mmCIF file of C-alpha atoms in Angstrom:
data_model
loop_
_atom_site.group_PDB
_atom_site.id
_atom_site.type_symbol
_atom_site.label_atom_id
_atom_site.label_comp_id
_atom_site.label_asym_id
_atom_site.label_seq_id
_atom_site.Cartn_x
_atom_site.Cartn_y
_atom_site.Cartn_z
ATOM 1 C CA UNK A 109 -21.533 152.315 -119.177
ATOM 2 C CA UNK A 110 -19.585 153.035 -122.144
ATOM 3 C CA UNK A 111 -16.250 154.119 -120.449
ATOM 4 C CA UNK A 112 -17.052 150.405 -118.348
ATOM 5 C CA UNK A 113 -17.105 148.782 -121.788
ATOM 6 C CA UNK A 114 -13.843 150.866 -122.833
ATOM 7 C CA UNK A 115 -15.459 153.231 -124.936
ATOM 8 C CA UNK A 116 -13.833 156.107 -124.077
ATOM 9 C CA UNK A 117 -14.680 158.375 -127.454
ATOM 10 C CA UNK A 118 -18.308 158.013 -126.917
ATOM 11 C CA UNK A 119 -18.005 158.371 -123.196
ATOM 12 C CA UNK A 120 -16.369 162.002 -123.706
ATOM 13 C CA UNK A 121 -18.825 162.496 -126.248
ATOM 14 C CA UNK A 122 -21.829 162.320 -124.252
ATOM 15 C CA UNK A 123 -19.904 163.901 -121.180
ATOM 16 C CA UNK A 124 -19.205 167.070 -122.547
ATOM 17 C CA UNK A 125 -22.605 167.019 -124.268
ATOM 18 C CA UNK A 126 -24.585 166.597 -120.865
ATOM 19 C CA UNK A 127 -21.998 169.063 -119.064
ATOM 20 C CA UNK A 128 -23.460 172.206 -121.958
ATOM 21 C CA UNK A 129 -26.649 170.889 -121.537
ATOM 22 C CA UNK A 130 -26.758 171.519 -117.954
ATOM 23 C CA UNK A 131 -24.836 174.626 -118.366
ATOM 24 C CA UNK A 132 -27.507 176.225 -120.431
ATOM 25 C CA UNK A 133 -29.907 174.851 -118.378
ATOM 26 C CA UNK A 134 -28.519 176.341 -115.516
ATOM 27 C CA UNK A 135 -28.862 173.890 -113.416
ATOM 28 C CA UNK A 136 -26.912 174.253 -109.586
ATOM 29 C CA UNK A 137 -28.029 170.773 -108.197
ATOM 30 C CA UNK A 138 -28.840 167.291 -108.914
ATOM 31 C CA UNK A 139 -31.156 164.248 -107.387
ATOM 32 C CA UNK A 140 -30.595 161.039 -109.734
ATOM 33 C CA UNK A 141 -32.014 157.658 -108.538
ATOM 34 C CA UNK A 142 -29.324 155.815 -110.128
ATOM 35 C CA UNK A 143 -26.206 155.414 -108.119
ATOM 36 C CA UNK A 144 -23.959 154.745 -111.174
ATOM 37 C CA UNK A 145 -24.975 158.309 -112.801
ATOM 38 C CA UNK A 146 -24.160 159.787 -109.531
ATOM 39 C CA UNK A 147 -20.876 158.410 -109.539
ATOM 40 C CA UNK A 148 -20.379 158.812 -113.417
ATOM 41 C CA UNK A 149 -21.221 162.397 -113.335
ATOM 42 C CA UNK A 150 -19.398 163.395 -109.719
ATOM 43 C CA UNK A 151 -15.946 161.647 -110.536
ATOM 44 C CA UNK A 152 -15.878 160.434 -114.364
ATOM 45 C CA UNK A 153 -17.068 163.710 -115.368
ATOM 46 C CA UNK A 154 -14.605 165.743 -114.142
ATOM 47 C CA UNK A 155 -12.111 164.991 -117.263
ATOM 48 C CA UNK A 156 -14.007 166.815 -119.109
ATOM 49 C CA UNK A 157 -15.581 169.807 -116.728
ATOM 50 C CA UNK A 158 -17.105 170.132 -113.508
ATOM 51 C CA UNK A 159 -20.744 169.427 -113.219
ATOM 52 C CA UNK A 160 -23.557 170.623 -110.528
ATOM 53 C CA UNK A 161 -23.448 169.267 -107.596
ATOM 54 C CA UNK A 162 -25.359 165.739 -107.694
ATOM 55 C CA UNK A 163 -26.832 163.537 -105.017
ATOM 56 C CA UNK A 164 -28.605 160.029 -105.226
ATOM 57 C CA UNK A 165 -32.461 159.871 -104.163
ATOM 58 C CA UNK A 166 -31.619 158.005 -100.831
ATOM 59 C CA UNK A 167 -29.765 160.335 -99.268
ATOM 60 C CA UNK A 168 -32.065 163.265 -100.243
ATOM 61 C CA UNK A 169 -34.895 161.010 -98.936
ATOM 62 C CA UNK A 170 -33.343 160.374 -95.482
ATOM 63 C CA UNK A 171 -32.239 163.747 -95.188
ATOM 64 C CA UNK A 172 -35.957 164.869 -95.110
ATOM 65 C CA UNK A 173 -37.489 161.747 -93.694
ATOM 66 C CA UNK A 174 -39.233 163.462 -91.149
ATOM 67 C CA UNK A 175 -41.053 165.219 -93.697
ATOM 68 C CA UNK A 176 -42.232 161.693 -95.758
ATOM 69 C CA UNK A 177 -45.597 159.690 -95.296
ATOM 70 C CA UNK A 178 -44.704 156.211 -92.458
ATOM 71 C CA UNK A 179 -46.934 153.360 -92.779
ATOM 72 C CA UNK A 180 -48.910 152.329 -89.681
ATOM 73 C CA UNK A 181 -51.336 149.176 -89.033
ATOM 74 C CA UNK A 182 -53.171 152.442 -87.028
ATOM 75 C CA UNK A 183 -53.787 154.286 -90.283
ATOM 76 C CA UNK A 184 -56.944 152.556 -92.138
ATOM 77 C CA UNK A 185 -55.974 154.978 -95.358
ATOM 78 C CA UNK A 186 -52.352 153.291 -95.835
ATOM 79 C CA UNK A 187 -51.205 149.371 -96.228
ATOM 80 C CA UNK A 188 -48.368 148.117 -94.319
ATOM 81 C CA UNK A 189 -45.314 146.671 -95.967
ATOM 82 C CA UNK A 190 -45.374 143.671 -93.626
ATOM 83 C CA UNK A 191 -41.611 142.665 -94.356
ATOM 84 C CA UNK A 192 -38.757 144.480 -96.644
ATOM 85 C CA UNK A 193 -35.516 142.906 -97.508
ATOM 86 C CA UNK A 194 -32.706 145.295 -99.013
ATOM 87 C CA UNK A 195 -30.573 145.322 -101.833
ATOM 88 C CA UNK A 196 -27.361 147.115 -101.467
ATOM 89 C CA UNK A 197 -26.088 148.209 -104.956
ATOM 90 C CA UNK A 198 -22.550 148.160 -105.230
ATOM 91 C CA UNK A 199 -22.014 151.912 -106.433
ATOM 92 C CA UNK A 200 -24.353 152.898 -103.571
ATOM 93 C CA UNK A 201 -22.694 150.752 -101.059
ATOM 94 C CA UNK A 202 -19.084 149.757 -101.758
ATOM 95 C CA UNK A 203 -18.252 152.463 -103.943
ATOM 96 C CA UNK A 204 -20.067 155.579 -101.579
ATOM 97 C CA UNK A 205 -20.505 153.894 -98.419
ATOM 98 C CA UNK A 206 -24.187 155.186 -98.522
ATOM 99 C CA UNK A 207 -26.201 152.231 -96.494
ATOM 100 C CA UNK A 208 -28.087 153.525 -93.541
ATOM 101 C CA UNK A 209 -29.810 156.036 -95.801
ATOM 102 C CA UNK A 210 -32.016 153.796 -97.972
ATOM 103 C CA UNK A 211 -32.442 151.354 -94.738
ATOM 104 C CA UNK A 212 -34.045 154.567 -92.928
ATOM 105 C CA UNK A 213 -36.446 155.007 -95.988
ATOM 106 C CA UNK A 214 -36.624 151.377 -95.751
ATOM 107 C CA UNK A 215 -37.804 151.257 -92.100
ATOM 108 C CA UNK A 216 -40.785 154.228 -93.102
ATOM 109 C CA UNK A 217 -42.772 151.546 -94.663
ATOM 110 C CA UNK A 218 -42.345 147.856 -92.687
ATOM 111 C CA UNK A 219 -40.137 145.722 -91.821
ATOM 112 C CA UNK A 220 -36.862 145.841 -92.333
ATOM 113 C CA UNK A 221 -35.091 142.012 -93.021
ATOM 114 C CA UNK A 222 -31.359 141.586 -94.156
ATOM 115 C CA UNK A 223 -30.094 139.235 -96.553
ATOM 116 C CA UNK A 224 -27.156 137.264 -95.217
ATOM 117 C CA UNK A 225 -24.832 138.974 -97.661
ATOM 118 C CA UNK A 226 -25.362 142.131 -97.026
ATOM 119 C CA UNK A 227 -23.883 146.107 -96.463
ATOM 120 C CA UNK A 228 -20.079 146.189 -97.518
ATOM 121 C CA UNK A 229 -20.413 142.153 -98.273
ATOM 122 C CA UNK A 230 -23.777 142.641 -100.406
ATOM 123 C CA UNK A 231 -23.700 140.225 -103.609
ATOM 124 C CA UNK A 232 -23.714 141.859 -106.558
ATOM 125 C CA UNK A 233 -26.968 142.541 -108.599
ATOM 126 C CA UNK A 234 -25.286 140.743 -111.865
ATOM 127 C CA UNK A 235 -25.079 144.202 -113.609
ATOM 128 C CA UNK A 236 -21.967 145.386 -113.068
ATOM 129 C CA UNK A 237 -18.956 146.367 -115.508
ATOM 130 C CA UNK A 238 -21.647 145.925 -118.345
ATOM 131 C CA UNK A 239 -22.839 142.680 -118.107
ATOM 132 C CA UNK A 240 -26.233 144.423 -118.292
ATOM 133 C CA UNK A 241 -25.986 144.959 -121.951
ATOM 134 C CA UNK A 242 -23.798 142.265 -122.711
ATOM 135 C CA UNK A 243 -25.309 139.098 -121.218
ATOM 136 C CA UNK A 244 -22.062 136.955 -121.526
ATOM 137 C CA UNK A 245 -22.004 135.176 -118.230
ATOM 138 C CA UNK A 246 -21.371 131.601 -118.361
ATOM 139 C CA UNK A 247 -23.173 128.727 -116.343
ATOM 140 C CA UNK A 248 -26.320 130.411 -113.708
ATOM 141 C CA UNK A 249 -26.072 134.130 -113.481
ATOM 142 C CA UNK A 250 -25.504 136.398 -110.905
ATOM 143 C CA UNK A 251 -28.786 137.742 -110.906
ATOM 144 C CA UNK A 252 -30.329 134.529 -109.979
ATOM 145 C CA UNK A 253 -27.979 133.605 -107.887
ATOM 146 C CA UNK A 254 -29.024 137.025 -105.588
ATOM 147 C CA UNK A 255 -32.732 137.385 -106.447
ATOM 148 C CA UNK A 256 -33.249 133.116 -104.700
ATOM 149 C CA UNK A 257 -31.077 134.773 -101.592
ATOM 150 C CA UNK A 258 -33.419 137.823 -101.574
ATOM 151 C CA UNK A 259 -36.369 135.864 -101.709
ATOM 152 C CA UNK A 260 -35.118 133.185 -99.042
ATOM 153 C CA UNK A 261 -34.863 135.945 -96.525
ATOM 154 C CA UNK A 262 -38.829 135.247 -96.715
ATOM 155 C CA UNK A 263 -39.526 138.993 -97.006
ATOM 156 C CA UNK A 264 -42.856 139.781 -98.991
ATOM 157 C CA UNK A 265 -41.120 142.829 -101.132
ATOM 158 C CA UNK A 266 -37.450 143.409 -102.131
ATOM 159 C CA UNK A 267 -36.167 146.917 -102.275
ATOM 160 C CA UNK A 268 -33.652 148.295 -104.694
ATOM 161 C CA UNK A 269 -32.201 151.980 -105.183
ATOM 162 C CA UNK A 270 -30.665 151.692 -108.244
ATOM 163 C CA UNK A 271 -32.821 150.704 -111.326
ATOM 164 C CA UNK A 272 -29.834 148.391 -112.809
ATOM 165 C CA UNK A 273 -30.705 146.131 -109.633
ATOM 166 C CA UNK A 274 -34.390 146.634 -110.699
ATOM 167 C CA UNK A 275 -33.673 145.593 -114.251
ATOM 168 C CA UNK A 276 -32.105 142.281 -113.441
ATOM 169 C CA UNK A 277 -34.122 141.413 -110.672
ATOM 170 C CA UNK A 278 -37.396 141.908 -112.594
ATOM 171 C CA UNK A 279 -36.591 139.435 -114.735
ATOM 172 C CA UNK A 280 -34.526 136.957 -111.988
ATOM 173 C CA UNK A 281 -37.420 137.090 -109.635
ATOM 174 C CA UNK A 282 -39.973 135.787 -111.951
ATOM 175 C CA UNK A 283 -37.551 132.727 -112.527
ATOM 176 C CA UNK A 284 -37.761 131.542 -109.413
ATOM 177 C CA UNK A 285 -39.377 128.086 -109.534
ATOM 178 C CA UNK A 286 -41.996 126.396 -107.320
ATOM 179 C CA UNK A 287 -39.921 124.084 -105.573
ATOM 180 C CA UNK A 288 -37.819 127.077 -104.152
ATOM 181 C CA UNK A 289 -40.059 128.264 -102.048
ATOM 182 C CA UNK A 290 -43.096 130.472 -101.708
ATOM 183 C CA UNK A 291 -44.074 132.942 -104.413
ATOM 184 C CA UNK A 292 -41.423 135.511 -105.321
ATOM 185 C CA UNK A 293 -41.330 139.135 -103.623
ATOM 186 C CA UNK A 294 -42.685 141.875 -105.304
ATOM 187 C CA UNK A 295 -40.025 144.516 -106.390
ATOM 188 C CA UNK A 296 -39.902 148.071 -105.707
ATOM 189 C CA UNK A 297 -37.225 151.097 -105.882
ATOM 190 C CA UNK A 298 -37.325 152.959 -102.489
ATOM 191 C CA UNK A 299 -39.398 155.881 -103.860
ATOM 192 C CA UNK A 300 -41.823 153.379 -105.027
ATOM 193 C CA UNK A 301 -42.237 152.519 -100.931
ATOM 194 C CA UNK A 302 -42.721 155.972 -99.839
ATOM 195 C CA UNK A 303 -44.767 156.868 -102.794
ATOM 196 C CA UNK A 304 -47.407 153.847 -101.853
ATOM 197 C CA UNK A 305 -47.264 155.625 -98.522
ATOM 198 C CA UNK A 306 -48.766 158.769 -99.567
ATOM 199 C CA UNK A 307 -52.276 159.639 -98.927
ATOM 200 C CA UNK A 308 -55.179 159.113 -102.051
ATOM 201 C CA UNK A 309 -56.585 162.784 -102.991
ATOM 202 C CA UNK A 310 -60.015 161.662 -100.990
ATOM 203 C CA UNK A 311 -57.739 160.509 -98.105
ATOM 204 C CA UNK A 312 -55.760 163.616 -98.280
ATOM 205 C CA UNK A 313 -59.031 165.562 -98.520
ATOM 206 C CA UNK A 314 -60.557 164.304 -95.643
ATOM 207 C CA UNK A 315 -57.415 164.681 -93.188
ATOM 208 C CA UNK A 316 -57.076 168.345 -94.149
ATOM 209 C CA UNK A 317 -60.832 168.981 -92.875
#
């Protein structure tokens, strides 16, 4: 964020310190759940070296999907997401074009329900060029303005992939008043939907006998 707020100095600064870090660390590849790290280290980086090879969690996810735990109403060990609406974030979407990925993680664990803005005309999260630190915005925010669309889809969870999205619907979620509807959606990154997926240690147990 600090080349976004036009802090270049620090931004090299850190660069070239994360760039020896994972030099020394020899590290050859990287999974980051943040789509704005991906980007930052892939393309922003490159002024200052060339870093490992990095990847957001989504697309490692669908790329071994057959591999990850699916909720069923047939499985009495797992609870089924009934209905999932999905957040694209702009640096996954508009910036990567990365949007069937997270939707086929998505799909794994209910229902999948689109907001009405949505894949390359997805509303922004609020968070973008810094207004996550900053807080400036004038009149409602952005945030809100999303999170009541989210939650109007009538979906019982919202997903995000990107834990800006996270941050400023946590908070925009919970502001949703009475009179708008039902109770808010619950809120939960991708890998927190496959993750409820997996098998308890007694569940696992028992299968493997």
């Amino acid at each position: 964020m600090h080349r976004r707020l036009g802090n270049d100095l620090v931004f090299q600064t850190l660069a070239e310190q994360g760039l020896s870090a994972l030099e020394t660390a020899k590290v050859q590849k990287i999974v980051a759940i943040c789509p704005h790290c991906v980007r930052t280290i892939a393309n922003d980086w490159r002024d200052f070296g060339i870093a490992p090879t990095i990847e957001h969690h989504s697309e490692f996810m669908a790329r071994h999907k057959s591999r990850l735990p699916q909720l069923t109403t047939h499985n009495s060990q797992l609870t089924t997401e009934k209905s999932i609406v999905y957040h694209d974030p702009c640096y996954l979407g508009r910036y990567r074009d990365i949007y069937e990925a997270p939707r086929d993680i998505v799909a794994l664990a209910g229902t999948l329900v689109e907001a009405p803005r949505s894949h390359e005309r997805s509303f922004c999260c609020g968070a973008g060029g810094g207004l996550a630190f900053l807080g400036e915005e004038a009149g409602e925010r952005v945030s809100h303005v999303r999170a009541r669309e989210l939650a109007a889809t009538g979906a019982q969870t919202v997903a995000t992939a990107c834990p800006f999205c996270n941050t400023m619907f946590r908070d925009a979620l919970t502001a949703i008043s009475p009179q708008d509807g039902p109770a808010p959606p619950q809120l939960l990154d991708i890998a927190q939907l496959t993750a409820r997926a997996l098998p308890s240690r007694a569940a696992a147990a028992a299968l493997s006998q």
